[in-house]
Amino acid sequence: MVGPASEARVLRQALNEKTAKVALCNLAFVIFLSLKNTPLAFLSASSYETLMPLHKAAGYTTIVTSLVHAVVYLDAWAQAGHLHEMLETAQIAGTIGGIALLLIGVSTVPYIRRQRYELFYVIHVIMSALILIVVGLHRPDFSKSAIIITVFAASLSFMDRAIRLYKFSCNFMGNHAALAALPNGATRVTLRQSSDATPGSHAFLWLPVIRFAETHPFTLVSSNPPEFVVQSCDGFTSALHQYAKDFPGKTLRCSLNSGYGKLPEFKTYDSVLLIAGGSGASFTFAVALDLSRNPDSCSSNNITFVWAVRDQASISWFYAELRELLLDPRIKVMIHITDNVGSSTVISLSGSFEKDSPATTESSRTSLPIMSVDPEKAIELEQTTMSESHVDPEKAMAYAVEDIPRSAIAALPGRPSIPALMESLVDNCDPRKRVIVGACGPEGLLETVKSTESRCIRPDGPSFTLHTEGFGW
Ligand SMILES: Cc1cc2nc3c(=O)[nH]c(=O)nc-3n(C[C@H](O)[C@H](O)[C@H](O)COP(=O)(O)OP(=O)(O)OC[C@H]3O[C@@H](n4cnc5c(N)ncnc54)[C@H](O)[C@@H]3O)c2cc1C
């Protein structure tokens, strides 16, 4: 006869096995979803970064199920008086795995992830490798499925890292980066070796002189040569900017791991609205320049380019690109200076901020096209105040695209009205046509764009697509 005590034991045993299996399968799933070179990129139209929410969900599930597994086991052993078994190698390995999982969990709290990203990253890399080793030691029996799942997950992780290392090694030979300090803590990085990656996609940049053990993702403004505009944030990006200021024109050994991120085919849409905030313009300039440079394959005659920057000096980050866009009559360019609440201004782009003009002997030697910009002081943009009084933004917009010479641009004060821009794009489009909005910038800007999306979807058309790019996950 089976008593209540033995029934409870059987139940506990079943719960133990189930939670152990769920935790282990989730661990393999977490590793699979963390791959940068994921097979899902080939099978679906999504890149690895779109899988990050799933990676997080699977990660938290692994932590919770592992904890339940540990608590139920400890309770069962305590009741049976077998707690001394915790000192066996397999159980010590399991305990270390649990602690490592908890550490990863703690490191994901938003404060640590945002403010101490380098710490978060180091904990993630070291602890995930440790977890795979100790889980293998926890259940080392090769006749059981546990070790097979663990070895499979470890192989996936190893292969992904090997592919990344291979890409970095291939692009390291003979590759140099020229740095140019730009106003407001930005740095333009121009690489010597061209890349076959699509402009607007992102790449991981390795600059060993700045940070030997770190690579960081940046969006390619162009790929031939590869160019990035990097805004100072913290460790790596601030050190990069400081280096560009301290050693103007000096080139650095570097490498690139490119080809990440999936972009929609903007050129197949009839109307395109591109919205960027700050350094998010790396993405929208890449897309707009691609549309402008390939007019034959582009079906859109209505391209609106909106860029919001804090102040006038930041406009010089993309001086050459802006000038190129202004030459294309299909593209309406609208610049918003958010710190300026008063009047619109006309900014001349005919200054001395030219590309392809070697600035120093070092950069001349490596023949890299870099900016001739004084790193010490913000570029003084030639400016004429249109009016001291308030200017109607709609009129100013018309002024921007019609009246002023193509070597100058009107900058509107304050933030752009994103809902109005998006809705008028849809309102003014033939219902049988296709429109797309591409946006990249700070979280607040992307939230506004996403919350306006539902207002742009009309039952009677036009077909509406939204693509947003964030600079974090
Ligand atoms: C797909 C993508 C494209 C990007 N493109 C650009 C760009 O074109 N121009 C630009 O100025 N910035 C871009 N960024 C942001 C840039 O990667 C970070 O600002 C930079 O890595 C910060 O590093 P840090 O050492 O200065 O600061 P940290 O303190 O190390 O990081 C600050 C924040 O940057 C993010 N971050 C840092 N390292 C990474 C990493 N390896 N992977 C993902 N996120 C990270 C984290 O959210 C962190 O909270 C992009 C980010 C992503 C994810």
Short mmCIF file of C-alpha atoms and ligand atoms in Angstrom, two decimals:
data_model
loop_
_atom_site.label_atom_id
_atom_site.label_comp_id
_atom_site.label_asym_id
_atom_site.label_seq_id
_atom_site.Cartn_x
_atom_site.Cartn_y
_atom_site.Cartn_z
CA MET A 1 0.00 0.00 0.00
CA VAL A 2 1.28 3.50 -0.91
CA GLY A 3 1.09 5.97 1.99
CA PRO A 4 0.75 9.79 1.71
CA ALA A 5 4.46 10.21 2.56
CA SER A 6 5.67 8.02 -0.29
CA GLU A 7 3.08 9.60 -2.63
CA ALA A 8 4.55 13.03 -1.84
CA ARG A 9 8.03 11.64 -2.47
CA VAL A 10 6.99 10.34 -5.89
CA LEU A 11 5.42 13.70 -6.72
CA ARG A 12 8.53 15.58 -5.63
CA GLN A 13 10.71 13.25 -7.70
CA ALA A 14 8.53 13.85 -10.77
CA LEU A 15 8.63 17.64 -10.20
CA ASN A 16 12.40 17.47 -9.86
CA GLU A 17 12.88 15.66 -13.11
CA LYS A 18 10.49 17.94 -14.96
CA THR A 19 12.05 21.20 -13.71
CA ALA A 20 15.55 19.85 -14.47
CA LYS A 21 14.49 19.01 -18.03
CA VAL A 22 12.73 22.35 -18.57
CA ALA A 23 15.77 24.23 -17.23
CA LEU A 24 18.18 22.30 -19.42
CA CYS A 25 16.11 22.62 -22.61
CA ASN A 26 15.69 26.34 -21.93
CA LEU A 27 19.43 26.69 -21.42
CA ALA A 28 20.04 25.22 -24.88
CA PHE A 29 17.33 27.52 -26.27
CA VAL A 30 18.91 30.58 -24.59
CA ILE A 31 22.26 29.74 -26.19
CA PHE A 32 20.60 29.22 -29.58
CA LEU A 33 18.83 32.60 -29.34
CA SER A 34 22.05 34.37 -28.36
CA LEU A 35 23.89 33.37 -31.55
CA LYS A 36 24.97 36.37 -33.63
CA ASN A 37 25.34 34.09 -36.66
CA THR A 38 21.98 32.44 -36.24
CA PRO A 39 20.51 29.96 -38.75
CA LEU A 40 17.19 31.75 -38.15
CA ALA A 41 18.56 34.72 -40.13
CA PHE A 42 18.54 32.50 -43.22
CA LEU A 43 15.23 30.80 -42.45
CA SER A 44 13.31 33.97 -41.57
CA ALA A 45 13.62 37.61 -42.55
CA SER A 46 14.89 38.58 -39.12
CA SER A 47 18.35 39.26 -37.78
CA TYR A 48 19.75 38.11 -34.42
CA GLU A 49 18.82 41.31 -32.55
CA THR A 50 15.09 40.77 -33.17
CA LEU A 51 15.43 37.51 -31.20
CA MET A 52 16.69 39.33 -28.09
CA PRO A 53 13.26 39.49 -26.35
CA LEU A 54 12.92 35.71 -26.79
CA HIS A 55 16.48 35.23 -25.50
CA LYS A 56 15.59 37.23 -22.39
CA ALA A 57 12.32 35.31 -21.80
CA ALA A 58 14.05 31.94 -22.19
CA GLY A 59 16.86 33.14 -19.89
CA TYR A 60 14.50 34.13 -17.08
CA THR A 61 12.60 30.82 -17.48
CA THR A 62 15.91 28.94 -17.09
CA ILE A 63 16.72 30.83 -13.89
CA VAL A 64 13.28 30.24 -12.34
CA THR A 65 13.09 26.53 -13.23
CA SER A 66 16.66 25.94 -12.01
CA LEU A 67 15.79 27.57 -8.69
CA VAL A 68 12.63 25.45 -8.31
CA HIS A 69 14.71 22.36 -9.15
CA ALA A 70 17.30 23.27 -6.47
CA VAL A 71 14.73 24.09 -3.77
CA VAL A 72 12.70 20.90 -4.32
CA TYR A 73 15.87 18.76 -4.21
CA LEU A 74 17.19 20.44 -1.08
CA ASP A 75 13.84 20.03 0.64
CA ALA A 76 13.63 16.32 -0.29
CA TRP A 77 17.16 15.64 0.93
CA ALA A 78 16.65 17.60 4.11
CA GLN A 79 13.57 15.50 4.92
CA ALA A 80 15.39 12.25 4.12
CA GLY A 81 18.49 13.37 6.07
CA HIS A 82 20.72 13.17 2.96
CA LEU A 83 21.97 16.77 2.88
CA HIS A 84 25.59 15.54 3.08
CA GLU A 85 25.18 14.45 -0.59
CA MET A 86 25.45 18.14 -1.48
CA LEU A 87 29.21 17.74 -0.97
CA GLU A 88 29.52 15.34 -3.92
CA THR A 89 31.28 16.77 -7.01
CA ALA A 90 28.15 16.56 -9.18
CA GLN A 91 26.06 18.49 -6.63
CA ILE A 92 28.77 21.12 -6.05
CA ALA A 93 28.87 21.64 -9.83
CA GLY A 94 25.08 22.04 -9.85
CA THR A 95 25.27 24.59 -7.03
CA ILE A 96 27.93 26.61 -8.88
CA GLY A 97 25.71 26.55 -11.98
CA GLY A 98 22.77 27.87 -9.95
CA ILE A 99 24.86 30.69 -8.46
CA ALA A 100 26.20 31.60 -11.93
CA LEU A 101 22.64 31.74 -13.28
CA LEU A 102 21.59 33.98 -10.40
CA LEU A 103 24.54 36.29 -11.07
CA ILE A 104 23.49 36.63 -14.71
CA GLY A 105 19.93 37.33 -13.56
CA VAL A 106 21.09 40.08 -11.18
CA SER A 107 23.31 41.63 -13.87
CA THR A 108 20.30 42.06 -16.15
CA VAL A 109 18.56 44.57 -13.86
CA PRO A 110 18.15 47.70 -15.98
CA TYR A 111 20.45 49.83 -13.78
CA ILE A 112 23.44 47.49 -14.25
CA ARG A 113 22.72 46.71 -17.91
CA ARG A 114 22.40 50.39 -18.88
CA GLN A 115 24.90 52.06 -16.54
CA ARG A 116 27.52 49.28 -16.33
CA TYR A 117 27.20 47.59 -19.69
CA GLU A 118 30.81 46.38 -19.70
CA LEU A 119 30.27 44.67 -16.31
CA PHE A 120 27.00 43.14 -17.55
CA TYR A 121 28.77 41.86 -20.68
CA VAL A 122 31.75 40.34 -18.83
CA ILE A 123 29.43 38.59 -16.35
CA HIS A 124 27.35 37.25 -19.24
CA VAL A 125 30.31 35.86 -21.20
CA ILE A 126 32.19 34.29 -18.26
CA MET A 127 29.14 32.93 -16.45
CA SER A 128 27.54 31.39 -19.53
CA ALA A 129 30.77 29.50 -20.32
CA LEU A 130 31.02 28.41 -16.67
CA ILE A 131 27.38 27.24 -16.64
CA LEU A 132 27.91 24.97 -19.64
CA ILE A 133 30.97 23.39 -17.98
CA VAL A 134 29.35 22.82 -14.58
CA VAL A 135 26.07 21.54 -16.03
CA GLY A 136 28.18 18.97 -17.91
CA LEU A 137 29.83 17.98 -14.61
CA HIS A 138 26.46 17.96 -12.82
CA ARG A 139 25.06 15.29 -15.17
CA PRO A 140 28.13 13.70 -16.81
CA ASP A 141 26.52 10.35 -17.74
CA PHE A 142 26.77 9.97 -21.54
CA SER A 143 23.95 7.42 -21.59
CA LYS A 144 21.53 10.19 -20.51
CA SER A 145 20.12 13.00 -22.66
CA ALA A 146 21.27 15.78 -20.28
CA ILE A 147 24.91 15.68 -21.33
CA ILE A 148 23.95 15.45 -25.03
CA ILE A 149 21.86 18.65 -24.73
CA THR A 150 24.68 20.39 -22.84
CA VAL A 151 27.34 19.41 -25.40
CA PHE A 152 25.02 20.51 -28.23
CA ALA A 153 24.48 23.95 -26.61
CA ALA A 154 28.21 24.35 -25.95
CA SER A 155 29.04 23.45 -29.58
CA LEU A 156 26.57 26.07 -30.88
CA SER A 157 28.14 28.73 -28.70
CA PHE A 158 31.66 27.67 -29.66
CA MET A 159 30.86 27.71 -33.40
CA ASP A 160 29.30 31.17 -33.19
CA ARG A 161 32.39 32.56 -31.45
CA ALA A 162 34.65 30.79 -33.96
CA ILE A 163 32.75 32.39 -36.89
CA ARG A 164 33.05 35.83 -35.27
CA LEU A 165 36.77 35.33 -34.64
CA TYR A 166 37.26 34.17 -38.23
CA LYS A 167 35.47 37.26 -39.63
CA PHE A 168 37.52 39.58 -37.40
CA SER A 169 40.78 37.84 -38.41
CA CYS A 170 39.97 38.07 -42.15
CA ASN A 171 39.21 41.79 -41.92
CA PHE A 172 42.18 42.61 -39.71
CA MET A 173 44.97 42.20 -42.27
CA GLY A 174 45.97 45.59 -43.64
CA ASN A 175 42.90 47.32 -42.23
CA HIS A 176 43.22 50.74 -40.62
CA ALA A 177 40.73 53.21 -39.22
CA ALA A 178 41.03 56.98 -39.48
CA LEU A 179 39.33 58.91 -36.70
CA ALA A 180 37.94 62.43 -36.89
CA ALA A 181 36.59 64.11 -33.78
CA LEU A 182 33.30 65.88 -34.42
CA PRO A 183 31.40 68.35 -32.26
CA ASN A 184 29.35 67.22 -29.24
CA GLY A 185 31.38 64.10 -28.50
CA ALA A 186 30.92 62.38 -31.85
CA THR A 187 33.64 60.64 -33.84
CA ARG A 188 33.69 59.67 -37.48
CA VAL A 189 35.46 56.37 -38.10
CA THR A 190 36.53 55.59 -41.67
CA LEU A 191 38.02 52.21 -42.49
CA ARG A 192 40.50 51.55 -45.25
CA GLN A 193 39.15 48.22 -46.52
CA SER A 194 35.75 48.29 -48.17
CA SER A 195 33.03 45.92 -47.06
CA ASP A 196 30.27 44.20 -49.01
CA ALA A 197 27.74 44.82 -46.21
CA THR A 198 24.64 46.91 -46.96
CA PRO A 199 24.80 50.53 -45.74
CA GLY A 200 22.30 50.85 -42.89
CA SER A 201 23.11 47.38 -41.59
CA HIS A 202 25.32 47.19 -38.54
CA ALA A 203 28.78 45.83 -37.90
CA PHE A 204 30.91 45.09 -34.86
CA LEU A 205 34.00 47.28 -34.74
CA TRP A 206 37.21 46.16 -33.07
CA LEU A 207 39.81 48.81 -32.28
CA PRO A 208 42.35 47.02 -30.04
CA VAL A 209 44.22 50.22 -29.16
CA ILE A 210 41.06 51.70 -27.66
CA ARG A 211 39.71 48.51 -25.99
CA PHE A 212 41.52 45.24 -26.64
CA ALA A 213 38.80 42.89 -25.41
CA GLU A 214 35.70 44.71 -26.68
CA THR A 215 33.81 44.97 -29.93
CA HIS A 216 30.86 47.35 -30.32
CA PRO A 217 27.99 47.51 -32.81
CA PHE A 218 27.63 50.56 -35.08
CA THR A 219 25.53 51.33 -38.14
CA LEU A 220 27.32 51.61 -41.47
CA VAL A 221 26.69 55.03 -43.02
CA SER A 222 28.47 53.70 -46.09
CA SER A 223 30.33 50.51 -46.87
CA ASN A 224 32.82 51.66 -49.50
CA PRO A 225 34.75 52.75 -47.51
CA PRO A 226 33.02 51.60 -44.31
CA GLU A 227 32.14 54.67 -42.26
CA PHE A 228 30.51 55.12 -38.87
CA VAL A 229 29.48 58.13 -36.85
CA VAL A 230 29.89 57.23 -33.20
CA GLN A 231 28.31 59.25 -30.42
CA SER A 232 30.14 59.22 -27.07
CA CYS A 233 28.27 57.21 -24.51
CA ASP A 234 30.61 55.73 -21.94
CA GLY A 235 33.77 53.58 -21.85
CA PHE A 236 34.67 52.64 -25.43
CA THR A 237 32.97 55.48 -27.29
CA SER A 238 34.31 58.18 -24.92
CA ALA A 239 37.84 56.75 -25.13
CA LEU A 240 37.52 56.70 -28.93
CA HIS A 241 36.51 60.35 -29.04
CA GLN A 242 39.30 61.34 -26.65
CA TYR A 243 41.83 59.47 -28.82
CA ALA A 244 40.56 61.23 -31.95
CA LYS A 245 41.04 64.58 -30.21
CA ASP A 246 44.46 63.74 -28.74
CA PHE A 247 45.92 62.22 -31.91
CA PRO A 248 44.23 63.93 -34.85
CA GLY A 249 44.81 62.12 -38.12
CA LYS A 250 46.44 59.07 -36.53
CA THR A 251 45.24 55.78 -37.98
CA LEU A 252 44.65 52.65 -35.94
CA ARG A 253 44.71 48.92 -36.63
CA CYS A 254 41.15 47.69 -36.66
CA SER A 255 38.80 44.98 -37.78
CA LEU A 256 35.16 44.61 -38.67
CA ASN A 257 32.56 41.88 -38.34
CA SER A 258 29.77 43.06 -40.61
CA GLY A 259 26.50 41.98 -42.20
CA TYR A 260 24.09 42.15 -39.26
CA GLY A 261 20.57 43.55 -39.29
CA LYS A 262 17.90 43.14 -41.95
CA LEU A 263 16.57 46.17 -43.83
CA PRO A 264 13.35 46.36 -45.81
CA GLU A 265 13.67 47.10 -49.55
CA PHE A 266 13.02 50.85 -49.23
CA LYS A 267 13.45 51.31 -52.98
CA THR A 268 10.32 49.27 -53.73
CA TYR A 269 8.02 51.73 -51.89
CA ASP A 270 6.23 54.68 -53.52
CA SER A 271 6.63 57.10 -50.60
CA VAL A 272 9.37 57.01 -48.02
CA LEU A 273 9.55 58.93 -44.74
CA LEU A 274 12.84 58.69 -42.83
CA ILE A 275 12.94 60.02 -39.27
CA ALA A 276 16.11 60.20 -37.17
CA GLY A 277 17.20 61.62 -33.86
CA GLY A 278 20.88 62.39 -33.17
CA SER A 279 23.32 59.67 -34.22
CA GLY A 280 20.34 57.58 -35.39
CA ALA A 281 20.87 59.48 -38.64
CA SER A 282 23.64 56.97 -39.45
CA PHE A 283 20.81 54.64 -40.43
CA THR A 284 18.57 57.13 -42.27
CA PHE A 285 21.45 58.74 -44.19
CA ALA A 286 22.56 55.28 -45.32
CA VAL A 287 19.06 54.50 -46.61
CA ALA A 288 18.47 57.93 -48.20
CA LEU A 289 21.85 57.97 -49.95
CA ASP A 290 21.22 54.48 -51.31
CA LEU A 291 17.85 55.66 -52.73
CA SER A 292 19.47 58.78 -54.14
CA ARG A 293 22.44 57.00 -55.72
CA ASN A 294 20.31 54.30 -57.38
CA PRO A 295 17.44 56.27 -58.95
CA ASP A 296 16.76 53.65 -61.64
CA SER A 297 15.94 50.85 -59.22
CA CYS A 298 14.02 53.18 -56.90
CA SER A 299 10.28 53.54 -57.49
CA SER A 300 9.85 56.36 -55.00
CA ASN A 301 9.60 59.97 -56.09
CA ASN A 302 8.52 61.16 -52.69
CA ILE A 303 11.23 60.84 -50.06
CA THR A 304 11.08 62.93 -46.90
CA PHE A 305 14.12 63.01 -44.66
CA VAL A 306 13.60 64.36 -41.13
CA TRP A 307 16.52 64.72 -38.72
CA ALA A 308 16.25 66.12 -35.20
CA VAL A 309 19.47 67.25 -33.51
CA ARG A 310 20.05 69.01 -30.20
CA ASP A 311 22.03 71.91 -31.62
CA GLN A 312 23.45 73.31 -34.81
CA ALA A 313 26.97 71.95 -34.33
CA SER A 314 25.69 68.36 -34.55
CA ILE A 315 24.63 68.98 -38.15
CA SER A 316 28.29 68.84 -39.13
CA TRP A 317 28.38 65.10 -38.26
CA PHE A 318 26.85 64.42 -41.66
CA TYR A 319 27.86 67.52 -43.59
CA ALA A 320 28.92 65.77 -46.80
CA GLU A 321 25.93 63.41 -46.77
CA LEU A 322 23.52 66.31 -46.26
CA ARG A 323 24.97 68.15 -49.20
CA GLU A 324 24.57 65.09 -51.38
CA LEU A 325 20.92 64.66 -50.36
CA LEU A 326 20.17 68.32 -51.07
CA LEU A 327 21.23 67.80 -54.68
CA ASP A 328 18.46 65.24 -55.21
CA PRO A 329 15.19 67.00 -56.11
CA ARG A 330 13.14 63.94 -55.03
CA ILE A 331 14.30 64.29 -51.43
CA LYS A 332 12.79 66.82 -49.01
CA VAL A 333 15.18 67.42 -46.14
CA MET A 334 13.88 68.78 -42.84
CA ILE A 335 16.31 69.52 -40.02
CA HIS A 336 15.00 70.25 -36.53
CA ILE A 337 17.17 71.84 -33.85
CA THR A 338 15.48 70.87 -30.61
CA ASP A 339 17.43 73.20 -28.29
CA ASN A 340 16.37 76.12 -30.43
CA VAL A 341 12.86 77.11 -29.41
CA GLY A 342 12.77 80.51 -31.08
CA SER A 343 13.38 81.00 -34.74
CA SER A 344 14.26 79.02 -37.85
CA THR A 345 17.75 79.42 -39.20
CA VAL A 346 19.34 78.93 -42.58
CA ILE A 347 22.55 76.97 -42.40
CA SER A 348 25.04 77.14 -45.22
CA LEU A 349 26.67 73.85 -46.13
CA SER A 350 29.31 75.44 -48.33
CA GLY A 351 31.96 75.62 -45.61
CA SER A 352 35.37 74.01 -45.64
CA PHE A 353 34.15 70.72 -44.18
CA GLU A 354 35.07 68.58 -47.16
CA LYS A 355 35.56 64.87 -47.52
CA ASP A 356 38.54 63.36 -49.28
CA SER A 357 40.94 66.01 -48.08
CA PRO A 358 43.77 64.40 -46.16
CA ALA A 359 44.20 66.35 -42.96
CA THR A 360 47.50 65.17 -41.67
CA THR A 361 50.66 63.48 -42.79
CA GLU A 362 49.67 60.20 -41.13
CA SER A 363 46.33 60.05 -42.87
CA SER A 364 47.92 61.06 -46.17
CA ARG A 365 50.24 58.11 -45.88
CA THR A 366 47.37 55.66 -45.59
CA SER A 367 45.31 57.55 -48.21
CA LEU A 368 42.17 57.40 -46.11
CA PRO A 369 39.40 59.84 -46.92
CA ILE A 370 38.87 61.75 -43.70
CA MET A 371 37.35 65.03 -42.59
CA SER A 372 39.48 68.16 -42.40
CA VAL A 373 37.93 69.23 -39.14
CA ASP A 374 39.48 70.97 -36.18
CA PRO A 375 38.87 68.52 -33.35
CA GLU A 376 39.27 71.10 -30.63
CA LYS A 377 36.41 73.35 -31.43
CA ALA A 378 32.98 72.89 -32.82
CA ILE A 379 32.67 73.72 -36.44
CA GLU A 380 31.34 77.18 -36.90
CA LEU A 381 28.48 76.87 -39.25
CA GLU A 382 27.76 79.88 -41.39
CA GLN A 383 24.35 81.02 -40.38
CA THR A 384 21.84 83.65 -41.20
CA THR A 385 18.93 84.20 -38.91
CA MET A 386 15.77 84.14 -40.97
CA SER A 387 13.69 86.01 -38.49
CA GLU A 388 13.68 86.88 -34.84
CA SER A 389 9.97 86.18 -34.67
CA HIS A 390 8.29 82.78 -34.67
CA VAL A 391 8.19 81.06 -38.05
CA ASP A 392 5.31 78.84 -39.05
CA PRO A 393 6.91 75.37 -39.36
CA GLU A 394 4.82 74.52 -42.44
CA LYS A 395 6.00 77.67 -44.21
CA ALA A 396 9.54 77.06 -43.07
CA MET A 397 9.34 73.56 -44.48
CA ALA A 398 8.24 74.88 -47.84
CA TYR A 399 11.06 77.38 -47.64
CA ALA A 400 13.48 74.55 -46.93
CA VAL A 401 12.63 72.69 -50.09
CA GLU A 402 11.88 75.48 -52.52
CA ASP A 403 13.47 78.85 -51.94
CA ILE A 404 16.91 78.49 -50.47
CA PRO A 405 19.95 77.50 -52.51
CA ARG A 406 20.88 73.81 -52.52
CA SER A 407 24.08 74.56 -50.61
CA ALA A 408 22.07 75.74 -47.61
CA ILE A 409 19.27 74.38 -45.51
CA ALA A 410 16.59 75.79 -43.26
CA ALA A 411 16.64 74.33 -39.77
CA LEU A 412 13.33 74.36 -37.93
CA PRO A 413 13.13 75.06 -34.21
CA GLY A 414 11.93 72.43 -31.71
CA ARG A 415 10.97 68.80 -32.18
CA PRO A 416 9.36 67.52 -35.37
CA SER A 417 5.67 66.65 -35.09
CA ILE A 418 6.08 62.96 -35.85
CA PRO A 419 2.36 62.00 -35.76
CA ALA A 420 1.52 64.85 -38.18
CA LEU A 421 4.34 63.85 -40.54
CA MET A 422 3.37 60.19 -40.56
CA GLU A 423 -0.34 60.80 -40.96
CA SER A 424 0.11 63.34 -43.74
CA LEU A 425 2.37 60.85 -45.56
CA VAL A 426 -0.50 58.35 -45.61
CA ASP A 427 -3.20 60.99 -46.29
CA ASN A 428 -1.36 62.33 -49.32
CA CYS A 429 -0.64 58.97 -50.87
CA ASP A 430 -2.72 57.14 -53.47
CA PRO A 431 -4.58 54.31 -51.62
CA ARG A 432 -3.20 51.76 -54.11
CA LYS A 433 0.41 52.70 -53.34
CA ARG A 434 2.85 51.55 -50.69
CA VAL A 435 4.41 53.79 -48.06
CA ILE A 436 7.18 53.10 -45.58
CA VAL A 437 8.44 54.91 -42.49
CA GLY A 438 11.99 54.17 -41.34
CA ALA A 439 13.03 55.57 -37.96
CA CYS A 440 16.15 55.41 -35.84
CA GLY A 441 17.03 57.35 -32.72
CA PRO A 442 16.44 57.65 -29.00
CA GLU A 443 13.83 55.49 -27.26
CA GLY A 444 11.34 58.38 -26.88
CA LEU A 445 11.38 59.14 -30.60
CA LEU A 446 10.89 55.47 -31.48
CA GLU A 447 8.03 55.17 -28.98
CA THR A 448 6.25 58.12 -30.63
CA VAL A 449 6.74 56.56 -34.07
CA LYS A 450 5.43 53.18 -32.90
CA SER A 451 2.43 54.67 -31.11
CA THR A 452 1.46 56.55 -34.29
CA GLU A 453 1.60 53.40 -36.42
CA SER A 454 -1.99 52.34 -35.69
CA ARG A 455 -3.28 55.73 -36.92
CA CYS A 456 -1.54 55.19 -40.26
CA ILE A 457 -3.14 51.86 -41.05
CA ARG A 458 -6.29 52.49 -43.08
CA PRO A 459 -8.68 49.75 -44.24
CA ASP A 460 -8.79 51.33 -47.72
CA GLY A 461 -5.01 51.74 -48.06
CA PRO A 462 -2.33 52.75 -48.83
CA SER A 463 -0.27 49.81 -47.64
CA PHE A 464 1.79 50.97 -44.65
CA THR A 465 5.11 49.57 -43.37
CA LEU A 466 7.05 50.71 -40.33
CA HIS A 467 10.70 49.86 -39.72
CA THR A 468 12.42 51.05 -36.55
CA GLU A 469 16.05 50.65 -35.53
CA GLY A 470 17.13 51.04 -31.92
CA PHE A 471 20.68 51.42 -30.66
CA GLY A 472 20.31 49.04 -27.76
CA TRP A 473 18.69 45.81 -26.62
C1 LIG B 1 22.50 47.57 -33.71
C2 LIG B 1 23.16 48.78 -33.10
C3 LIG B 1 23.63 49.79 -33.91
C4 LIG B 1 24.25 50.92 -33.34
N1 LIG B 1 24.71 51.92 -34.16
C5 LIG B 1 25.27 53.01 -33.61
C6 LIG B 1 25.76 54.09 -34.44
O1 LIG B 1 25.71 54.05 -35.66
N2 LIG B 1 26.28 55.18 -33.82
C7 LIG B 1 26.36 55.27 -32.45
O2 LIG B 1 26.84 56.28 -31.95
N3 LIG B 1 25.92 54.27 -31.65
C8 LIG B 1 25.39 53.14 -32.19
N4 LIG B 1 24.96 52.13 -31.38
C9 LIG B 1 25.13 52.26 -29.93
C10 LIG B 1 26.56 51.85 -29.56
O3 LIG B 1 26.79 50.49 -29.85
C11 LIG B 1 26.77 52.05 -28.05
O4 LIG B 1 26.55 53.41 -27.76
C12 LIG B 1 28.18 51.73 -27.65
O5 LIG B 1 28.42 50.35 -27.81
C13 LIG B 1 28.37 52.15 -26.21
O6 LIG B 1 29.58 51.62 -25.70
P1 LIG B 1 30.35 52.35 -24.50
O7 LIG B 1 31.50 51.50 -24.11
O8 LIG B 1 30.66 53.75 -24.86
O9 LIG B 1 29.29 52.44 -23.35
P2 LIG B 1 28.74 51.25 -22.43
O10 LIG B 1 28.59 51.79 -21.05
O11 LIG B 1 29.57 50.03 -22.62
O12 LIG B 1 27.33 51.03 -23.05
C14 LIG B 1 26.29 52.00 -23.03
C15 LIG B 1 25.05 51.39 -23.65
O13 LIG B 1 25.35 50.99 -25.00
C16 LIG B 1 24.79 49.71 -25.30
N5 LIG B 1 25.87 48.79 -25.70
C17 LIG B 1 27.17 48.84 -25.36
N6 LIG B 1 27.87 47.86 -25.92
C18 LIG B 1 27.00 47.14 -26.63
C19 LIG B 1 27.11 45.95 -27.40
N7 LIG B 1 28.28 45.32 -27.58
N8 LIG B 1 25.99 45.47 -27.97
C20 LIG B 1 24.82 46.09 -27.80
N9 LIG B 1 24.64 47.21 -27.08
C21 LIG B 1 25.71 47.72 -26.50
C22 LIG B 1 24.08 49.24 -24.06
O14 LIG B 1 22.70 49.46 -24.21
C23 LIG B 1 24.60 50.12 -22.95
O15 LIG B 1 23.62 50.37 -22.01
C24 LIG B 1 24.37 51.00 -31.94
C25 LIG B 1 23.89 49.97 -31.13
C26 LIG B 1 23.30 48.88 -31.68
C27 LIG B 1 22.80 47.79 -30.79
#
